[in-house]
Coordinates of C-alpha atoms and ligand atoms in Angstrom, one line a residue:
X1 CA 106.9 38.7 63.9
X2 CA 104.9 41.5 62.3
X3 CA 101.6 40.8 64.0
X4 CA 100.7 44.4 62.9
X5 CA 100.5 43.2 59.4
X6 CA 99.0 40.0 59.7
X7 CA 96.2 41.7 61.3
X8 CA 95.9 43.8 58.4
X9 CA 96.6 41.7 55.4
X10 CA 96.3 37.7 55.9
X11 CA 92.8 35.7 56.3
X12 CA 93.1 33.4 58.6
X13 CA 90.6 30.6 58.7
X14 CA 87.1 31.9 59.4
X15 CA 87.9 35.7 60.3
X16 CA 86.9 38.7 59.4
X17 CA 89.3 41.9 57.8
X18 CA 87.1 44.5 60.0
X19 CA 87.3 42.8 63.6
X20 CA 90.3 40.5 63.6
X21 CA 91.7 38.8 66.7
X22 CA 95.7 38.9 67.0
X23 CA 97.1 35.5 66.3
X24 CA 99.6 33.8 68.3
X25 CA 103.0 33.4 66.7
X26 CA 104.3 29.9 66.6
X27 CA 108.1 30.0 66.2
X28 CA 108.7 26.1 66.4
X29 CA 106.8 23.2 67.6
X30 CA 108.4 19.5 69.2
X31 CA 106.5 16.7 70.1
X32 CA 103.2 17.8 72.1
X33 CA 104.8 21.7 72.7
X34 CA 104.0 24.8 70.5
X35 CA 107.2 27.3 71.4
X36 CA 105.8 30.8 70.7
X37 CA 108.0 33.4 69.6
X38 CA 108.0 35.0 73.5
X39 CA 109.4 31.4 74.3
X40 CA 106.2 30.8 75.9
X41 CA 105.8 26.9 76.0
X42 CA 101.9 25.6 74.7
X43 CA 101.0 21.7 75.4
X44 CA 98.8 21.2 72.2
X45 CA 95.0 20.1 72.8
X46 CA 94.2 19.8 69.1
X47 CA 96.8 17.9 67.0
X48 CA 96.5 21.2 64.4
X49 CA 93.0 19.9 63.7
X50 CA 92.9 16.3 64.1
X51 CA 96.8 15.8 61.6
X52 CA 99.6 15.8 64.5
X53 CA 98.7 12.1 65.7
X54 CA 102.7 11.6 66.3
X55 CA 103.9 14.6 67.6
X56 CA 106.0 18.0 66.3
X57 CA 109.2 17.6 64.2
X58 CA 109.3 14.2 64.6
X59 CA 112.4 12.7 63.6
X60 CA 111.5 9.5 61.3
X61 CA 109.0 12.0 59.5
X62 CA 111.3 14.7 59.1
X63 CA 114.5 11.8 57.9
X64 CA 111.6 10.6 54.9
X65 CA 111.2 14.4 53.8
X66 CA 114.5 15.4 53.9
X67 CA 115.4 11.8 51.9
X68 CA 112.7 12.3 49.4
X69 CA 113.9 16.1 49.0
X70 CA 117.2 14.6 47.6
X71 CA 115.2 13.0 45.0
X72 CA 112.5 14.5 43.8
X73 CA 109.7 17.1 45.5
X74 CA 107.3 16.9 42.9
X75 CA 106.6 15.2 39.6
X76 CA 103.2 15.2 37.2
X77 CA 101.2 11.8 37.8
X78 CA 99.6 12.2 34.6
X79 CA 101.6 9.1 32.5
X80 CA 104.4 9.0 35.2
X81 CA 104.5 7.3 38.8
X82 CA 106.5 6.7 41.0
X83 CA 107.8 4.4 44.6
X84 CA 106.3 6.9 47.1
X85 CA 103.2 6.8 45.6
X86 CA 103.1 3.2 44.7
X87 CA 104.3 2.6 48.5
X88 CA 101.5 4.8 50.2
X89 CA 97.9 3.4 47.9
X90 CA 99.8 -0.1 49.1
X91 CA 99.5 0.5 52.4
X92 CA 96.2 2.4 52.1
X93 CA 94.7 -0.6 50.6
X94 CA 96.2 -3.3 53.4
X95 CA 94.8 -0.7 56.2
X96 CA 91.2 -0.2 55.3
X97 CA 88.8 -2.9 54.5
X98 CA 89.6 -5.3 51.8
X99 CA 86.5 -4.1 49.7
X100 CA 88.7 -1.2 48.8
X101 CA 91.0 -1.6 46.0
X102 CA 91.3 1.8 44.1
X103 CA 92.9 4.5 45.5
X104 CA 92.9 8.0 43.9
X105 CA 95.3 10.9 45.9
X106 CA 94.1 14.3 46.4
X107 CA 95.6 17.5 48.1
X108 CA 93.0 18.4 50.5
X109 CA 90.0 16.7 52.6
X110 CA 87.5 18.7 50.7
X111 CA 89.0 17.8 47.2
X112 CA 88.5 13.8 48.8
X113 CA 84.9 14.2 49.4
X114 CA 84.6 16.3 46.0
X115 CA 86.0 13.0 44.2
X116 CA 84.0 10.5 46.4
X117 CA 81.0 12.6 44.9
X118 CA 81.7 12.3 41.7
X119 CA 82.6 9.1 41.7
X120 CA 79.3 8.2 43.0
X121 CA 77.9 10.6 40.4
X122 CA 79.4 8.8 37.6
X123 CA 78.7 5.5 39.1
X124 CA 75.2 5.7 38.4
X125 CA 75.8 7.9 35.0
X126 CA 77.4 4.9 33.8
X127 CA 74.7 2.7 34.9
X128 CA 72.3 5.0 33.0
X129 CA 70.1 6.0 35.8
X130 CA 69.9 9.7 36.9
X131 CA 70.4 10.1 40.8
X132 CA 71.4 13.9 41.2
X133 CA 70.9 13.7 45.3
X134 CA 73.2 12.6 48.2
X135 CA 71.5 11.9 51.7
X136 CA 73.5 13.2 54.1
X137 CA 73.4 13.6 58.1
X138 CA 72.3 17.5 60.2
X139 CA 75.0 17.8 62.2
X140 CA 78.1 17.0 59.7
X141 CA 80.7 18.5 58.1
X142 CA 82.5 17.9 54.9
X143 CA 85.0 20.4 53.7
X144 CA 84.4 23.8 52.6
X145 CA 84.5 23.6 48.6
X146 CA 81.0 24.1 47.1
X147 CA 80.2 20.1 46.5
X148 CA 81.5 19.4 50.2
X149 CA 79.4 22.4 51.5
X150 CA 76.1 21.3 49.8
X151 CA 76.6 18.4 52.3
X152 CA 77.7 20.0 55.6
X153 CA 74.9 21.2 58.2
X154 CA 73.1 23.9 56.3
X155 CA 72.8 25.6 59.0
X156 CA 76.6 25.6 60.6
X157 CA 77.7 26.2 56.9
X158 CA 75.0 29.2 56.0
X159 CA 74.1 27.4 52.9
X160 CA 71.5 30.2 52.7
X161 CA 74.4 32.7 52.0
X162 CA 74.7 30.3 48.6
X163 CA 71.3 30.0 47.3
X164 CA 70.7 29.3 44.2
X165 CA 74.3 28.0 43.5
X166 CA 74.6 25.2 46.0
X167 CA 72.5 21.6 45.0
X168 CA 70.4 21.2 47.6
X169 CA 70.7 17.6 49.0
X170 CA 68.3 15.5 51.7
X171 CA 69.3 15.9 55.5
X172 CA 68.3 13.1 58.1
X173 CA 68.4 14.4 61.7
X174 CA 71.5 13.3 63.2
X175 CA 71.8 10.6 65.6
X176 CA 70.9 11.3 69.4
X177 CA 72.1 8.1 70.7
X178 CA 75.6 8.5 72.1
X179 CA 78.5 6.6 71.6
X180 CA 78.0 4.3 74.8
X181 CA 74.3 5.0 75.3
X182 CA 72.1 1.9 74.8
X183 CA 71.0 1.7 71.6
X184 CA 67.4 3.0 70.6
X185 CA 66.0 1.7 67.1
X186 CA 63.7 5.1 66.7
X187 CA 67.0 6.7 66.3
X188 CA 67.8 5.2 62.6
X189 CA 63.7 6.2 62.0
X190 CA 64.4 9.5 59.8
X191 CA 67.5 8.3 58.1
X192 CA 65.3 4.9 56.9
X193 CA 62.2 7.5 55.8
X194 CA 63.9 9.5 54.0
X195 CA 65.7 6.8 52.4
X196 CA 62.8 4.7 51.4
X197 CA 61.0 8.4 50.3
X198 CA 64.1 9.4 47.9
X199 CA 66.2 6.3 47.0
X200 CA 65.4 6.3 43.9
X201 CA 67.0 9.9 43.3
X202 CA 70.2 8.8 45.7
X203 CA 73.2 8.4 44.6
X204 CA 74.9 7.9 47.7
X205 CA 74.7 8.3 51.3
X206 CA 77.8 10.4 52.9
X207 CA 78.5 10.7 56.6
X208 CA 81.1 11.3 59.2
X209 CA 80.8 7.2 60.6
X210 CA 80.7 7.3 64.7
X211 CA 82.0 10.9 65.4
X212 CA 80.6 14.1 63.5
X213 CA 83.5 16.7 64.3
X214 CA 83.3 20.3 62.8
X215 CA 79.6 19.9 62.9
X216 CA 78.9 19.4 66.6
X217 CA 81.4 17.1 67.8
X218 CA 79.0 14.0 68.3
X219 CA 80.0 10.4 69.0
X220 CA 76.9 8.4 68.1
X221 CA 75.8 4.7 68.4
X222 CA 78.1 2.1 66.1
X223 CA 74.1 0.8 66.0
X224 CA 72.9 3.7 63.5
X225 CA 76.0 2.8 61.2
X226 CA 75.3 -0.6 61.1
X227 CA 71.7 0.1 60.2
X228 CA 72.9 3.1 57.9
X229 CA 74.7 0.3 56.0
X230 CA 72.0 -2.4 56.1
X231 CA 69.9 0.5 54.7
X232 CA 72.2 1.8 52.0
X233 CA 72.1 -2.6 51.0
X234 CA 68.4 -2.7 51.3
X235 CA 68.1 0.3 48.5
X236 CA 71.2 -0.2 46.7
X237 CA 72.9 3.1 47.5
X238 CA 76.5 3.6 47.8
X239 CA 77.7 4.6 51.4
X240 CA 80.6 6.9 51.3
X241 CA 82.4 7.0 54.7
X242 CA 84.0 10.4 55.0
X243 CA 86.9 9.7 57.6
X244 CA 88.9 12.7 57.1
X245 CA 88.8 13.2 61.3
X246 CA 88.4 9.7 62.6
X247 CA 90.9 8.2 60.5
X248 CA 94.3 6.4 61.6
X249 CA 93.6 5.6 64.8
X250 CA 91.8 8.7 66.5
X251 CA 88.2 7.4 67.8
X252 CA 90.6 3.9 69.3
X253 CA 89.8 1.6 66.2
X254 CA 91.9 2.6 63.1
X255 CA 88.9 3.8 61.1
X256 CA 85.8 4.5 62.6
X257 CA 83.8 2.1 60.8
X258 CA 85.3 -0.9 62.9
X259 CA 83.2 0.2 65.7
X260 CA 80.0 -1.0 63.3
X261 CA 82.1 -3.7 61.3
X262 CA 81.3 -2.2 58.2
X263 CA 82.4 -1.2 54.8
X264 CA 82.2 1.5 52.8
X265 CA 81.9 1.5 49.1
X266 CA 83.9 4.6 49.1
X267 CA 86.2 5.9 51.9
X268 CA 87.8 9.4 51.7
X269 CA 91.1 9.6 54.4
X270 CA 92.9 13.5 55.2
X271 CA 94.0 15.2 57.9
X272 CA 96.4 12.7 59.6
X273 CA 97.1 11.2 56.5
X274 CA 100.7 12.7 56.3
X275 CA 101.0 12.8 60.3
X276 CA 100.0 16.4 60.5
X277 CA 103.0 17.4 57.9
X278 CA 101.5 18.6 54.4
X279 CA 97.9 18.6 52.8
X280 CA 97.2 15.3 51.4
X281 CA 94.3 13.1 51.1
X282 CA 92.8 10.2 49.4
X283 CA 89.6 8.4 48.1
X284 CA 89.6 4.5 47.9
X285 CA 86.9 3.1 46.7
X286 CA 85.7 -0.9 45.5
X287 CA 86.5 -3.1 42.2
X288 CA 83.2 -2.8 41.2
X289 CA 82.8 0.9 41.6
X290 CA 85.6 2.0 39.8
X291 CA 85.0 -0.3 37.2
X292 CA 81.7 0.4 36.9
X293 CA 82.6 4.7 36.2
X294 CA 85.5 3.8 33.5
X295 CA 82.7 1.9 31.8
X296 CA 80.9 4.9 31.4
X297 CA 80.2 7.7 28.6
X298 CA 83.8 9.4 29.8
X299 CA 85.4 6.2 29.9
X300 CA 87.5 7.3 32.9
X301 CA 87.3 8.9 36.3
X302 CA 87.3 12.6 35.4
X303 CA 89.4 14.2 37.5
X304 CA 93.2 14.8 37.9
X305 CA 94.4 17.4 40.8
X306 CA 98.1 18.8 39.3
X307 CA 99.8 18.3 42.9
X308 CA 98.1 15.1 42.9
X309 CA 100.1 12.0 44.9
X310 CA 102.9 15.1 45.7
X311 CA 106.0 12.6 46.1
X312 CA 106.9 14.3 49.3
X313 CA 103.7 14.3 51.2
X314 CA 103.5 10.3 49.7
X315 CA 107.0 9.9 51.3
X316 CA 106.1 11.9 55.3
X317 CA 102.5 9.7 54.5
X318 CA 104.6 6.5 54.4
X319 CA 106.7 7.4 57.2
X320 CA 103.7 8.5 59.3
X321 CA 101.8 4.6 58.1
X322 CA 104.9 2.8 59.0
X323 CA 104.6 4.5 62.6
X324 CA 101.2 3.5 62.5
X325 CA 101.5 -0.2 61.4
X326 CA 103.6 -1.0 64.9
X327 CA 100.5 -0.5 66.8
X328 CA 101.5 1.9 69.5
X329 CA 98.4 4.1 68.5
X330 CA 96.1 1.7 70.4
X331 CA 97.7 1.4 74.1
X332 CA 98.3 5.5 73.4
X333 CA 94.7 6.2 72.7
X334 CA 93.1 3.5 75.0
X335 CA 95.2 5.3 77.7
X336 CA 94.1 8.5 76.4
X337 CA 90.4 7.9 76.3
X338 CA 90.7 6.4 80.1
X339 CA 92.2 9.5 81.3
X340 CA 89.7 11.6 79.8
X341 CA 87.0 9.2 81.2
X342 CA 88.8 9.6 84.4
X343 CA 88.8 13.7 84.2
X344 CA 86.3 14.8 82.2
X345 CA 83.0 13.8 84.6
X346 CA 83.9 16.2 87.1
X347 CA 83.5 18.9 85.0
X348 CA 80.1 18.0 85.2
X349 CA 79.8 19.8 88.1
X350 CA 80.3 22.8 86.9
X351 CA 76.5 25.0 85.9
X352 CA 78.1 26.0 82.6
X353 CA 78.4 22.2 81.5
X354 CA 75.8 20.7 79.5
X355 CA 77.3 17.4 79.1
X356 CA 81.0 16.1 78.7
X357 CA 81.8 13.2 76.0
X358 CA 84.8 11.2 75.3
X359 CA 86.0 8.7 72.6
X360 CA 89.4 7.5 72.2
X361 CA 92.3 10.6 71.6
X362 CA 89.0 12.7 71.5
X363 CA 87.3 14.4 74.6
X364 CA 84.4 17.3 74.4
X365 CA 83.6 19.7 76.7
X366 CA 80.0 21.2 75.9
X367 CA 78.6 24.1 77.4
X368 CA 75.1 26.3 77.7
X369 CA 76.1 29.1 76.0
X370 CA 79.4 29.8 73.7
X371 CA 82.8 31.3 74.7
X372 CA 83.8 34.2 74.4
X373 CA 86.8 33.6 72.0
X374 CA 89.2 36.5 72.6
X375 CA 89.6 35.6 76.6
X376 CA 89.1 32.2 76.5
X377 CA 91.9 31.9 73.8
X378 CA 93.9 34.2 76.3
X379 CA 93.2 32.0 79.0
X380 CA 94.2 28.9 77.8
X381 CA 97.6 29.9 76.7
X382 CA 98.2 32.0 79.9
X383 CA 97.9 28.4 81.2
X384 CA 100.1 27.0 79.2
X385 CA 97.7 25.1 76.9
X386 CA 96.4 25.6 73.1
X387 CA 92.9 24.4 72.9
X388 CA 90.6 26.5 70.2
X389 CA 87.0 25.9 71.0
X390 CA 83.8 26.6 68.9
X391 CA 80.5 28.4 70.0
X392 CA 79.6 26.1 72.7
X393 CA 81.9 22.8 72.6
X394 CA 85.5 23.2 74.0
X395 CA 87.0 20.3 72.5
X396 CA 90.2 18.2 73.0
X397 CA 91.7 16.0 70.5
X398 CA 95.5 15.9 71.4
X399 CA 98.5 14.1 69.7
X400 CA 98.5 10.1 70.4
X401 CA 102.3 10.8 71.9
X402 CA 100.4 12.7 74.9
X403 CA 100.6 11.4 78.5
X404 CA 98.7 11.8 81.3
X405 CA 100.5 15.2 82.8
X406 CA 99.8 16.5 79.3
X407 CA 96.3 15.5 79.4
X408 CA 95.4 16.5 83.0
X409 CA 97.3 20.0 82.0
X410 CA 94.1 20.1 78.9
X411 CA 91.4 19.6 81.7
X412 CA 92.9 21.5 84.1
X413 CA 92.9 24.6 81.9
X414 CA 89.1 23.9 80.6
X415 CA 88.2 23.5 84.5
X416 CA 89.5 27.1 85.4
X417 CA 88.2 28.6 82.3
X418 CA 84.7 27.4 83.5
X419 CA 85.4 29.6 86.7
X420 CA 85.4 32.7 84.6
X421 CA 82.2 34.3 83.4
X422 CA 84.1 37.0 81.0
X423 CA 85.3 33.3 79.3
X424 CA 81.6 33.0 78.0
X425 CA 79.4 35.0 76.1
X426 CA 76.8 37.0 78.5
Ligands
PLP501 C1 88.5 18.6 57.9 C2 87.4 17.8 57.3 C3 87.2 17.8 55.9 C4 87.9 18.8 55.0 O1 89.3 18.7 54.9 P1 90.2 19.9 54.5 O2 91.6 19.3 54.4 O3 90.1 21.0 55.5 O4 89.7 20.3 53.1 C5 86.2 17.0 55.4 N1 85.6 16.1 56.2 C6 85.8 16.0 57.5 C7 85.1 15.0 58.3 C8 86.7 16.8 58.1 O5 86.9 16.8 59.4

């Protein structure tokens, strides 16, 4: 491949034109292996960001694209529909909680949380009271479109770059209580001041329920969501749950929200959507919210994406929620989640280690100071391994098809990279 080129032309997510690193080039991937073009063989660590829950080139999802191709790859969804479509918001509505009964398809995470926005936005337009803020978490991450940004950790996003252009919205400190630490009621304190200080300009409250990925990679107390939602009740704010990461199985409960048995009014689903295979994403939200917008001045819900509900992403979506309805995700992630509990404490040990975390197909390394990327990268593929880490957390979130080898392979390679002080940043 003509890495000589893609240095020089193509942006690659986050990088810069004046100091890029060389990419590795991917010539085929199969089940839990990247094959690079050398023939060098990569066990994945990162399910391409959270999507590959069932593995490369799978062969049921591959069979429902090829099938679909034979019919139709695309169509408008303004006036038409169509099976695939009809198929997927079906399923959609039978997986997540009951409350939700509108779906509305989307091509990208960020372009989900855009529409849960304005759907909350117009929820209270219709109701003819003016609530221009969202109340949002430090520490989260929503997508990197300008109304998804204006949510997302000023800090990790630079909002400051933006001034001026981006809303500025209310930011409760993030949780502190972990995942399976006991629970500590001063930890909901900010989020329930700020609330009671502001909820009269809210229109909703929008989080990352349980884990906060991009943002920090934090699993928090299912405590704080339970009293998020008691909260949002109390004031009569809309909770949007943004589940783009947690989604379909990845924290060990289908969505994330089961760990607090709550609803949201509005849920926004991405990433492994489709099973890792093409950009797709959707907002479902309640009868009474929906309704409530289409009574409005506008007299619908104003948006309408012109891939929207892509009839091949619909149809690898339904293959990928059929795999999902026979209920091998949970012994894969339970088993999963032990074998990182069994692995990841020994890293402990190590000085560089501030704390290791796990969660269901999710496991975080976090250390004092950040990697060096360039020989870290290096590293891990010299040892057979793709994991891409970020300032200080080296994190794991690996297809649900992986097994133990696979996931002792993952630790293995973070455990030697710990050895190596040109791995870190001095
Ligand atoms: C990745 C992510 C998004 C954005 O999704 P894109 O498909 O990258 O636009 C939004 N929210 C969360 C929690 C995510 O992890």
């Amino acid at each position: 491949m003509d890495l000589e080129f893609d240095r020089q032309h193509i942006w690659h997510p986050y990088t810069s034109t004046t100091n890029p690193l060389t990419c590795y080039p991917v010539e085929s991937a199969s089940g839990v292996t990247l094959t690079l073009e050398n023939g060098t063989n990569l066990i994945d660590g990162m399910s391409s960001w959270w999507a590959t829950i069932h593995g490369y080139n799978h062969p049921v999802l591959n069979d429902a694209l090829h099938a679909q191709t034979q019919k139709m790859a695309h169509v408008m969804f303004g006036g038409i529909t169509h099976q695939p479509a009809i198929d997927l918001c079906k399923s959609l509505i039978e997986l997540t909680p009951d409350n939700l009964q509108h779906v509305f398809l989307a091509d990208s995470g960020s372009v989900a949380v855009e529409v849960s926005l304005k759907m909350a936005l117009q929820y209270w337009h219709a109701r003819g009271e003016s609530r221009p803020k969202f109340l949002t978490l430090s520490h989260g991450y929503h997508g990197d479109t300008f109304a998804a940004m204006s949510v997302t950790d000023p800090n990790n996003s630079m909002h400051s770059l933006y001034k001026g252009f981006l809303p500025e919205h209310i930011f409760a400190t993030s949780p502190t209580c972990g995942f399976w630490d006991e629970w500590q009621e001063n930890d909901i304190m900010d989020f329930a001041n700020k609330l009671r200080c502001h909820h009269q300009e809210i229109a909703a409250v929008i989080l990352e329920p349980i884990v906060q990925g991009a943002g920090g990679m934090r699993l928090y107390n299912p405590m704080y969501l339970q009293r998020v939602r008691e909260l949002c009740d109390d004031y009569g704010v809309l909770l949007i749950a943004d589940e783009i990461a947690t989604g379909f199985g990845r924290t060990g409960k289908l969505f994330a929200c089961e760990h607090a048995n709550i609803k949201p009014d509005i849920l926004c689903v991405g990433k492994a959507l489709t099973g890792g295979y093409m950009t797709l994403s959707a907002t479902l939200t309640s009868k009474h919210v929906a309704d409530t917008v289409c009574g409005g001045e506008a007299g619908c819900f104003m948006h309408g994406p012109t891939f929207m509900a892509n009839p091949l992403a619909c149809a690898v979506a339904n293959a990928s929620l059929n795999l999902i309805k026979t209920g091998e995700w949970q012994t894969q992630t339970r088993d999963i989640q032990r074998w990182f509990a069994q692995y990841l404490p020994k890293l402990k040990e190590s000085t560089r280690v501030k704390d290791v975390r796990w969660l269901g197909a999710i496991g975080v390394v976090e250390t004092h100071i950040p990697v060096r990327m360039d020989t870290i990268q290096q590293h891990f593929v010299d040892r057979g391994v793709w994991i891409r880490p970020f300032g200080r957390l080296i994190y794991m979130m690996p297809p649900f098809i992986s097994n133990e080898a696979n996931i002792a392979q993952l630790v293995n390679a973070i455990e030697s990279a710990l050895l190596r002080d040109d791995c870190f940043a001095s």
